[in-house]
Each structure stands twice: as structure tokens, then as C-alpha cells.
Tab-separated table of C-alpha atoms in Angstrom:
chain	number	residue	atom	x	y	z
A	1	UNK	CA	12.383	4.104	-21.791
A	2	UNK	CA	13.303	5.431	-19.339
A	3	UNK	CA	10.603	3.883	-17.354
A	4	UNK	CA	12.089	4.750	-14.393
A	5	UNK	CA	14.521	7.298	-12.359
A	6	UNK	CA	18.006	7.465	-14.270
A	7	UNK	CA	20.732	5.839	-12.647
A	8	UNK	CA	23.917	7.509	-11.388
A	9	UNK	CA	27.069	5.304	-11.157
A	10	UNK	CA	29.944	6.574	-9.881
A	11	UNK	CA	32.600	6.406	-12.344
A	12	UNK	CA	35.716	5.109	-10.871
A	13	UNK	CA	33.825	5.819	-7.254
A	14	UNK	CA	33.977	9.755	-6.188
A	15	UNK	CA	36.912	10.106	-8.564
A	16	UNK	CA	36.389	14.164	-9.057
A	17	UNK	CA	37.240	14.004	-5.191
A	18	UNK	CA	39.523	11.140	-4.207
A	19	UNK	CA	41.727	9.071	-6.027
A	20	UNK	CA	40.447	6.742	-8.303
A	21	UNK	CA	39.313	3.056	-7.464
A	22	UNK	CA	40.438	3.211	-4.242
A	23	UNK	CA	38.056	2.308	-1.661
A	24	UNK	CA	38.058	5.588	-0.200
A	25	UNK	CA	36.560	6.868	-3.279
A	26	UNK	CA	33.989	4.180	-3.623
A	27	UNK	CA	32.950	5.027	0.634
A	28	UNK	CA	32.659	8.312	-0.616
A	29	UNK	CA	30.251	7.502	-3.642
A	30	UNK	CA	28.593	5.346	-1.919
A	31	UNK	CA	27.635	7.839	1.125
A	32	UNK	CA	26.538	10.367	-1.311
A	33	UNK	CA	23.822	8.211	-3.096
A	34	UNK	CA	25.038	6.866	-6.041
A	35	UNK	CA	22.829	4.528	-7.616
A	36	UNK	CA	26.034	1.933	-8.680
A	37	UNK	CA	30.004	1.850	-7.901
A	38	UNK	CA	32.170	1.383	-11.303
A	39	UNK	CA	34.788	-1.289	-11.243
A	40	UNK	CA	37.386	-1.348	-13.925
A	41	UNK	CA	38.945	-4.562	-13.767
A	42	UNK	CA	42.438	-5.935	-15.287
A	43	UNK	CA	44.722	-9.352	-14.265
A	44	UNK	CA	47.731	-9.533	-12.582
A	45	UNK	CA	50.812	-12.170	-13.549
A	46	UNK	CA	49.214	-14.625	-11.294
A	47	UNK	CA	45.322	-14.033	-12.682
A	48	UNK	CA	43.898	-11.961	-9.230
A	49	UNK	CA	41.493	-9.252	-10.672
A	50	UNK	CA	42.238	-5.801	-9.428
A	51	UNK	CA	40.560	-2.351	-9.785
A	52	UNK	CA	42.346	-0.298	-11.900
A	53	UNK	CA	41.458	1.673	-15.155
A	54	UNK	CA	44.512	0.650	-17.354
A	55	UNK	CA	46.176	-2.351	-18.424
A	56	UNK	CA	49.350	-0.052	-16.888
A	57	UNK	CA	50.292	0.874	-13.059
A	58	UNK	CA	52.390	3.893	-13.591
A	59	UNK	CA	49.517	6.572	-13.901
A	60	UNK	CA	48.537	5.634	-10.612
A	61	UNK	CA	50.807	4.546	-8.574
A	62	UNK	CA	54.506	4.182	-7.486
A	63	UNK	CA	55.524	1.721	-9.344
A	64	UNK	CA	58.194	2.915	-11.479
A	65	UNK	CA	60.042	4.220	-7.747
A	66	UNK	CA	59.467	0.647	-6.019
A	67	UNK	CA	60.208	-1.627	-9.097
A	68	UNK	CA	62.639	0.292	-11.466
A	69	UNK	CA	63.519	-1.424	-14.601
A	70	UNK	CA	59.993	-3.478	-14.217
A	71	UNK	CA	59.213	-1.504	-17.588
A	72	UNK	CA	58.606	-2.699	-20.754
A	73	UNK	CA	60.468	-1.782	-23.856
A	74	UNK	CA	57.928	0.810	-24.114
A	75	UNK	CA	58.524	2.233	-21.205
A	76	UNK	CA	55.272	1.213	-19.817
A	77	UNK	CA	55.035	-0.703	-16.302
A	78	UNK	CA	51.810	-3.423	-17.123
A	79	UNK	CA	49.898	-4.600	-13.877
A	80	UNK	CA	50.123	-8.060	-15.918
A	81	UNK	CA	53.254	-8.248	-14.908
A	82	UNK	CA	53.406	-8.024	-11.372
A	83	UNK	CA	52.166	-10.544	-8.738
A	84	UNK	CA	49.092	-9.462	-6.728
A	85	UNK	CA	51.916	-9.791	-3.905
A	86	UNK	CA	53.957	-6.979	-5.643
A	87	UNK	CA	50.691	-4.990	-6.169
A	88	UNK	CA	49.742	-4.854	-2.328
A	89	UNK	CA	53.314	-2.940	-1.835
A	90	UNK	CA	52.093	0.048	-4.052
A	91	UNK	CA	50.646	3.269	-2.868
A	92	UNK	CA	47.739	4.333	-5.322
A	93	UNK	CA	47.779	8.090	-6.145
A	94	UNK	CA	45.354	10.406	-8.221
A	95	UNK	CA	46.448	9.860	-11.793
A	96	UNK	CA	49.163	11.948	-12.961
A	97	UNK	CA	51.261	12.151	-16.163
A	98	UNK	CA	54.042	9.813	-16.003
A	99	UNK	CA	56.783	11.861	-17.802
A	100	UNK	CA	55.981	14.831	-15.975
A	101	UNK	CA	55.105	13.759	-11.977
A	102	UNK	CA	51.976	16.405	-12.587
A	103	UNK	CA	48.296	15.437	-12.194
A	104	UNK	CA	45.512	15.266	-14.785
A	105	UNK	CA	43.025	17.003	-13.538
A	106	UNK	CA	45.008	20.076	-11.261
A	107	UNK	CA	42.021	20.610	-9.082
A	108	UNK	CA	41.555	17.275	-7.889
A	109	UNK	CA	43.071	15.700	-4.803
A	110	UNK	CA	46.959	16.141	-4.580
A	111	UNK	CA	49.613	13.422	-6.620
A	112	UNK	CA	50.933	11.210	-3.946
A	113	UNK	CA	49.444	12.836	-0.826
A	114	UNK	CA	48.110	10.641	1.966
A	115	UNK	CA	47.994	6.740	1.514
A	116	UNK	CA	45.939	4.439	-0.612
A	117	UNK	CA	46.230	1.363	-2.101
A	118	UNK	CA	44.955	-0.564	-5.803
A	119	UNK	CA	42.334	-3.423	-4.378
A	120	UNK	CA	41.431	-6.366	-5.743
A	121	UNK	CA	37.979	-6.984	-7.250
A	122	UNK	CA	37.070	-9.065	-4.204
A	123	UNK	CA	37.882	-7.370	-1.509
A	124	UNK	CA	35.990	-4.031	-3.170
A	125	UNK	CA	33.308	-6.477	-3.887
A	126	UNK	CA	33.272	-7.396	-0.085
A	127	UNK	CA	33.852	-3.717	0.667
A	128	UNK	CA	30.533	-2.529	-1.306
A	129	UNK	CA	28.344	-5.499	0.359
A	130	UNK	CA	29.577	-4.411	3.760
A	131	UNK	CA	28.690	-0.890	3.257
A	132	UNK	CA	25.355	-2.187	2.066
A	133	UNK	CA	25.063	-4.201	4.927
A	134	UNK	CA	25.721	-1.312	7.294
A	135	UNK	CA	24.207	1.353	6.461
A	136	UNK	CA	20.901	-0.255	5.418
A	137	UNK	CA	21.504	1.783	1.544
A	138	UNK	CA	22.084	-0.565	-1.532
A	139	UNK	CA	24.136	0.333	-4.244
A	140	UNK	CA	25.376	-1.449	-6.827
A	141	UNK	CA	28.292	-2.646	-8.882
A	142	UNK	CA	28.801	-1.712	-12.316
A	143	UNK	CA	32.101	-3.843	-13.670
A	144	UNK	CA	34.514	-3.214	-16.962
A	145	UNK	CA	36.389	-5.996	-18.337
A	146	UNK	CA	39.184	-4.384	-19.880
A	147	UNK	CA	40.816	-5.600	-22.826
A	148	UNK	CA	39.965	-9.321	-23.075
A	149	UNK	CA	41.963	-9.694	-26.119
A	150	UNK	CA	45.111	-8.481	-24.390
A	151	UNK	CA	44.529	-10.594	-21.342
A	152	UNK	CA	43.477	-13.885	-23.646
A	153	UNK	CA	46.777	-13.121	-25.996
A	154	UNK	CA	48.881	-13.349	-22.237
A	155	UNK	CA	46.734	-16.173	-21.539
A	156	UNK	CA	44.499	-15.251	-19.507
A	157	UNK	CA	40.386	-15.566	-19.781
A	158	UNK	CA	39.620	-12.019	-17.613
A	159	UNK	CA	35.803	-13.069	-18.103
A	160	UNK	CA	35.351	-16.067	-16.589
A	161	UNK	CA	38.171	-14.744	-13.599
A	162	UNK	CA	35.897	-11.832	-12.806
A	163	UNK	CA	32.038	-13.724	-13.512
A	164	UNK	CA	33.876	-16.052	-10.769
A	165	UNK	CA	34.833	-13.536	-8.289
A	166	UNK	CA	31.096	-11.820	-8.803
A	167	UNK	CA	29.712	-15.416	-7.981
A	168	UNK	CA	32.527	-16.372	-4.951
A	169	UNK	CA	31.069	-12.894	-3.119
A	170	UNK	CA	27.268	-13.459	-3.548
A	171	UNK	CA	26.470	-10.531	-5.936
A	172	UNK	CA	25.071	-12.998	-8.745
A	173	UNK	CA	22.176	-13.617	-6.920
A	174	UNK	CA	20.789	-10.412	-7.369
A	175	UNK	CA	21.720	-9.854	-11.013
A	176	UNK	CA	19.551	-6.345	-11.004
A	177	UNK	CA	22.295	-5.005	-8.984
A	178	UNK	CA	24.955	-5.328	-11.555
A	179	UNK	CA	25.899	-4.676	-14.515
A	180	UNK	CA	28.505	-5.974	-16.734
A	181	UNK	CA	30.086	-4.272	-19.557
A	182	UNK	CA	33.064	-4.057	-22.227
A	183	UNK	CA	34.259	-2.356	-25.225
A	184	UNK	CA	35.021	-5.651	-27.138
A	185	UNK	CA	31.820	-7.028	-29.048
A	186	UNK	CA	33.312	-10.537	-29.476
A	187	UNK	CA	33.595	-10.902	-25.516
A	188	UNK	CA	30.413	-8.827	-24.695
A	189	UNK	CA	28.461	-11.677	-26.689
A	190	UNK	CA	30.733	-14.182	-24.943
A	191	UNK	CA	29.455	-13.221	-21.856
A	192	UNK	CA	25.565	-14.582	-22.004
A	193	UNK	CA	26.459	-17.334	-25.482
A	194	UNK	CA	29.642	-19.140	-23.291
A	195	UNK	CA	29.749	-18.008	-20.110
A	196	UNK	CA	26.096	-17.800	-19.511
A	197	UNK	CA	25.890	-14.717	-18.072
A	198	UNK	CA	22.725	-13.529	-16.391
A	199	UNK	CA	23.418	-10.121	-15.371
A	200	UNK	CA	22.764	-7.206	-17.555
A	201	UNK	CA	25.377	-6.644	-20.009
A	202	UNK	CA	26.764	-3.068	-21.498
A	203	UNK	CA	28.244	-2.498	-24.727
A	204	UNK	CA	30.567	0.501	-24.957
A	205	UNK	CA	30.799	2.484	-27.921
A	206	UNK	CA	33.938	2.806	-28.508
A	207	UNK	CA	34.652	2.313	-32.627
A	208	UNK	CA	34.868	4.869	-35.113
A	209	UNK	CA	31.636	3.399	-36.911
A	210	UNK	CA	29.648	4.458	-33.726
A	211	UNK	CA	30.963	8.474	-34.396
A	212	UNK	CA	30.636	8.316	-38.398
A	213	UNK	CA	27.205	7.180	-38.201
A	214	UNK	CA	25.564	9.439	-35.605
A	215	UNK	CA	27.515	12.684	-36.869
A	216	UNK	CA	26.455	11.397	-40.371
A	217	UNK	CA	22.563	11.639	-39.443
A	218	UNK	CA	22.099	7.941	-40.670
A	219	UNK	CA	19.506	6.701	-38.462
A	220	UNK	CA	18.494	3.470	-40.557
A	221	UNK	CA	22.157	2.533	-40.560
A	222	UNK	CA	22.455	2.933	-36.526
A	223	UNK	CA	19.406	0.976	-35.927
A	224	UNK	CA	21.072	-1.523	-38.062
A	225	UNK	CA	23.771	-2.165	-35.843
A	226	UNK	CA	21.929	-1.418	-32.449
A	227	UNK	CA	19.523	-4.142	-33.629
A	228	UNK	CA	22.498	-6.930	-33.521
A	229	UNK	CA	23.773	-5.481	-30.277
A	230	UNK	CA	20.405	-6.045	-28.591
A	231	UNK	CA	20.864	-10.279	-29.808
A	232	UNK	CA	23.513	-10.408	-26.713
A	233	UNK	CA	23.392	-6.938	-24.762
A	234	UNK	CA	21.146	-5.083	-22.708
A	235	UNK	CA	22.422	-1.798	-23.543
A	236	UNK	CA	24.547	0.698	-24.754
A	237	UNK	CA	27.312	2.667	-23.114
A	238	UNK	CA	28.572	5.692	-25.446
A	239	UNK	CA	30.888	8.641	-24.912
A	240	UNK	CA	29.175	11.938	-24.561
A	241	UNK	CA	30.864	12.767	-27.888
A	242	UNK	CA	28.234	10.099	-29.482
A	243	UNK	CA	25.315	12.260	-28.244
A	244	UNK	CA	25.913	16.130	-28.014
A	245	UNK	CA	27.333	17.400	-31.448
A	246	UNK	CA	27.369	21.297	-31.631
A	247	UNK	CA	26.441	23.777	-30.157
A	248	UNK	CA	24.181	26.285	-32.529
A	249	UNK	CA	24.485	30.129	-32.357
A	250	UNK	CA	21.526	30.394	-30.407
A	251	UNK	CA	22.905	28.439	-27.764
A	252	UNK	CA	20.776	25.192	-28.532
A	253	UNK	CA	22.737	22.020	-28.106
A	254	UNK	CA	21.989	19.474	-31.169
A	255	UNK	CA	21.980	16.189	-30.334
A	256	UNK	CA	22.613	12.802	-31.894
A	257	UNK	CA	19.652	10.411	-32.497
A	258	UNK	CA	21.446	7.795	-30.955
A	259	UNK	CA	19.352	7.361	-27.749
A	260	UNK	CA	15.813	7.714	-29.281
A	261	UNK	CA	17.437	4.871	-31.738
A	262	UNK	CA	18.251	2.624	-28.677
A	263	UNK	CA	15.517	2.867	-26.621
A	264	UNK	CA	13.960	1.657	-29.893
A	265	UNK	CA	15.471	-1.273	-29.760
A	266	UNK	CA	14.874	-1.822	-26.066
A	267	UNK	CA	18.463	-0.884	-25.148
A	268	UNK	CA	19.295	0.978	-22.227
A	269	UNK	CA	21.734	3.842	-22.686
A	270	UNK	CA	24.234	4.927	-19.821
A	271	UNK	CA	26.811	7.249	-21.400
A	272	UNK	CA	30.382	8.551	-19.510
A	273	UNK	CA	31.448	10.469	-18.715
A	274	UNK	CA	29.969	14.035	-16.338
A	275	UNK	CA	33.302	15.725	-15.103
A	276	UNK	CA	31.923	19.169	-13.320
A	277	UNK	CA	36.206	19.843	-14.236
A	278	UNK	CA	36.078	18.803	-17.671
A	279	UNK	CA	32.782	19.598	-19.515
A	280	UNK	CA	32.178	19.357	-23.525
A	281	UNK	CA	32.725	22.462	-25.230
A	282	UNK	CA	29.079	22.190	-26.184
A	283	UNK	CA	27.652	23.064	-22.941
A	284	UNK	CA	28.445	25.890	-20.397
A	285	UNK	CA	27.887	24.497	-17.085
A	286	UNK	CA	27.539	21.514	-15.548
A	287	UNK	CA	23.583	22.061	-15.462
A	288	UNK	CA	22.938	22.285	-19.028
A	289	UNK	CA	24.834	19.205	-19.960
A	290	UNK	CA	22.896	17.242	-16.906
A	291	UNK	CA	19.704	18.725	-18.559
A	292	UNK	CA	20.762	17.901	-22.691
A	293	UNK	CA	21.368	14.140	-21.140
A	294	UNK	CA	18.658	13.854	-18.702
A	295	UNK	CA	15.543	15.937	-19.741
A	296	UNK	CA	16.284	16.750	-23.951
A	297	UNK	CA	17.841	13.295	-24.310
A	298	UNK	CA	16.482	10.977	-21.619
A	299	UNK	CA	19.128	8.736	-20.723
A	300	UNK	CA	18.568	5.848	-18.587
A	301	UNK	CA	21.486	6.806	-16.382
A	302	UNK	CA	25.219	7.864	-16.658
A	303	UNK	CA	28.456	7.391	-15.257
A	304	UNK	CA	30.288	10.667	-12.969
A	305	UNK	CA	33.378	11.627	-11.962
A	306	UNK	CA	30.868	13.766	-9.280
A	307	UNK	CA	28.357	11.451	-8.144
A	308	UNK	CA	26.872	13.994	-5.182
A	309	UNK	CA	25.992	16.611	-8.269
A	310	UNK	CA	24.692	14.037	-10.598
A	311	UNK	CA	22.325	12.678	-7.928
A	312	UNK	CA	21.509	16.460	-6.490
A	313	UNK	CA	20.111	17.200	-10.601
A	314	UNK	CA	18.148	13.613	-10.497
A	315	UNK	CA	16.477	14.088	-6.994
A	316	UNK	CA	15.470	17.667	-8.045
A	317	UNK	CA	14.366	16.386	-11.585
A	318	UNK	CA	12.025	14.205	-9.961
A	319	UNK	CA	10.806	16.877	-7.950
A	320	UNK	CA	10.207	18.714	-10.353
């Protein structure tokens, strides 16, 4: 492994150029070649799955101008708690800081210009299939369920809603084009044991054990636990924290042997996330850290905020 080209998936869609998860960004991705087309996925009050990266609406959206005093006591406005009906009012916007009106990434397309909107899982579903259809190009669909616990604790089962909507729009017959995957080990093993899941399925890395052990060097510990991930996954999705370490004084980039560890164990490894704005202090340019993931590393594929420069590096790789 990798047996075959790496993978690009568009992390959030074209989110280094458009908003994120709207289907403007997920056009975009698609046109430029990516490979698959994230979907983050949380519930609203009346259980419709919608595309959005947080359990919370107000780093995206208008929500705290169109439904004031919708807040918790935390000051936090949780899509849980709106009806999808209350959803389709809001205009989407690329993700700012809440306190402060100002955006997260400066560069990127301007807070609240122009008009989008949050969708729901199926109609982006629908969306992706049409531009399939159309333009004769597949790409995939690569979906997070996020927080399971939080949704099952407001009683809600977010896996079953979303392995439902996946089956309602057709893209379970072809499980190769998608992927599901989750930070939450108890659901990601729910997924194939209860649910009977036959689509690939992701773990993300997301627990302090993952850090301690590859920073720690102990390999016979890590296969350990990648060994009882591969009983109910098909692969691994870490941070890029979990594979580049330090940079050395001679410039070389030491790596974890976290990949080399997985592909062991027959687990693929797709790691977010490449921001061409927002690169590890490990690597200079945008280049090198393509090259420490792609060629040093060998990664089966990884997620991008810049989908058209992650597939440029792959298409000359194989040239190459």
C-alpha cells in the first residue's frame, strides 16, 4: 500500500476558495478533479442531516442576527436546536470568529459576502450524483458523523439517519465510492457490527494515545492498537501532527512511523488536513509537505482545503 494513485478529497469541498460545505464549494471541487467530496454531517431538532462541520451554527452563519436569544447558556447557538425549516432561512458564510465578526483564515473568501446556504445531506448527495451524471466525471463522497454520543445523549441515532439517507439516494450501491468515517471508536465499530455497514469505514485519530505513542517512537505499542482498529475499520484518518514531527537542522523532515505501521496492518491512511494558508511549521511550502506525505511517507490519499493543488502534485507525481 498504496497500490494505487493517492486519493484527494476535498475537505469541506474547495473550502481554501469558497465557503465551506456549501454546494458552491463542492461544484468547485468537483470541477477541479478531486478524487472525493467531504461531508460533515450533524442533526437538526427534527433529525434532517445537514452539512456542517460543528455541532454549532454561529461560525458559519447568521444565526445569532435571525434568531437572537436561540443561544444556549453557553452562549453557543447548536444546529440541534433548530428545525431544518429554521435552517433553510440562514445564509452560510466563510467561518469567522463569533466574538469578533472577523474570518479565520483572512485570505479566504470575504465573511458574509454573496449568498449561500447550509444543505442537507440529501440534497448535496443529489447535488454530487447530478454533477456526476453531467459531466460524465465521478467523484465521490467521503461522510463524517460527528459526535454520535452528543446526538444519541439528545436522542438521536445520527448513524442510522445518515446510512439511511446514503441508501434513500442510491450511493450504497457502489460502496467503493464512499467512505464513512468518525472520531468515536464505539460508533465506528457500530457501523459494520449493528448497522451492517458495507462501505469502507475511517477511523480518525483524534485521542491523545494516538500523539503519545507516535512522538514516543513505540512502534510495537501502535501496531497494538492499529491491529484492533483493523477488526471493524478500513483505515485510519490522522492529523498531520500524527505524522510530521520536527523539522532537523538540515532541513530533513522526521516523520512518525505511523503509516508504514498501518499499511502493515492493511489499513489505509488518509490524513487532514493540506491548507496552502496554513502549513505545519515543519515544512516550508506547500510542495515539501505534499512530497513528506506523498513520496517520503506514501499516504493512500488526504483530505485539502485546496483540492486543484493537491491533484496538480498527484497528476505530476505520476508523471513523474
Amino acid at each position: 500500500m498504496p497500490s494505487t494513485r493517492p486519493i484527494v478529497i476535498a475537505h469541506r469541498g474547495a473550502s481554501g476558495y469558497l465557503p465551506e460545505h456549501t454546494l458552491e464549494a463542492k461544484a468547485y471541487a468537483h470541477a477541479v478533479g478531486s478524487d472525493f467530496l467531504e461531508q460533515d454531517v450533524v442533526l437538526t431538532r427534527d433529525g434532517v442531516p445537514i452539512v456542517l462541520h460543528d455541532i454549532h451554527l454561529d461560525t458559519v452563519s447568521d444565526v445569532a442576527r435571525k434568531f437572537p436569544g436561540r443561544h444556549r447558556e453557553d452562549g453557543r447557538f447548536y444546529a440541534i436546536d433548530f428545525t431544518w425549516d429554521e435552517v433553510q432561512q440562514l445564509r452560510a458564510s466563510e467561518r469567522f470568529q463569533p466574538a469578533t465578526g472577523k474570518a479565520v483564515y483572512p485570505g479566504r473568501f470575504p465573511v458574509n459576502q454573496s449568498r449561500f446556504s447550509i444543505p442537507s445531506l440529501q440534497e448535496e448527495l443529489e447535488f454530487i450524483a447530478g454533477l456526476n451524471f453531467s459531466t460524465g466525471r465521478t467523484a465521490g463522497i467521503y461522510t463524517e458523523l460527528k459526535q454520535p454520543r452528543f446526538h444519541r445523549e439528545a436522542g438521536q441515532d445520527i448513524s442510522k439517519i445518515v446510512l439511511d439517507t446514503i441508501s434513500k439516494t442510491g450511493w450504497d450501491r457502489n460502496p467503493s465510492q464512499v467512505f464513512i468515517q468518525c472520531f468515536e471508536p464505539i460508533e465506528t465499530r457500530r457501523l459494520k457490527s449493528e448497522l451492517g455497514c458495507r462501505m469502507p469505514v475511517i477511523q480518525l485519530l483524534g485521542e491523545d494515545k494516538w500523539i503519545e505513542l507516535v512522538k514516543a517512537g513505540r512502534v510495537t505499542d501502535l501496531e497494538k492498537e492499529l491491529e484492533q482498529v483493523r477488526e471493524y475499520a478500513d483505515g485510519v484518518g490522522p492529523a498531520l501532527g500524527h505524522l510530521i514531527l520536527s523539522r532537523e537542522p538540515d532541513g530533513f523532515v522526521r516523520t512518525s512511523p505511523l503509516v508504514e505501521a498501518a499499511h502493515k496492518h492493511q489499513l489505509r491512511v488518509h490524513p487532514w488536513t493540506i491548507r496552502a494558508d496554513d502549513l505545519p511549521k515543519q515544512v516550508t511550502s506547500l510542495d515539501e509537505l505534499h512530497d513528506v506525505l506523498f513520496t517520503q511517507l506514501g499516504v493512500d490519499g488526504a483530505f485539502s482545503d485546496f483540492p486543484d493543488l493537491t491533484v496538480h502534485f498527484i497528476h505530476d507525481l505520476k508523471r513523474g
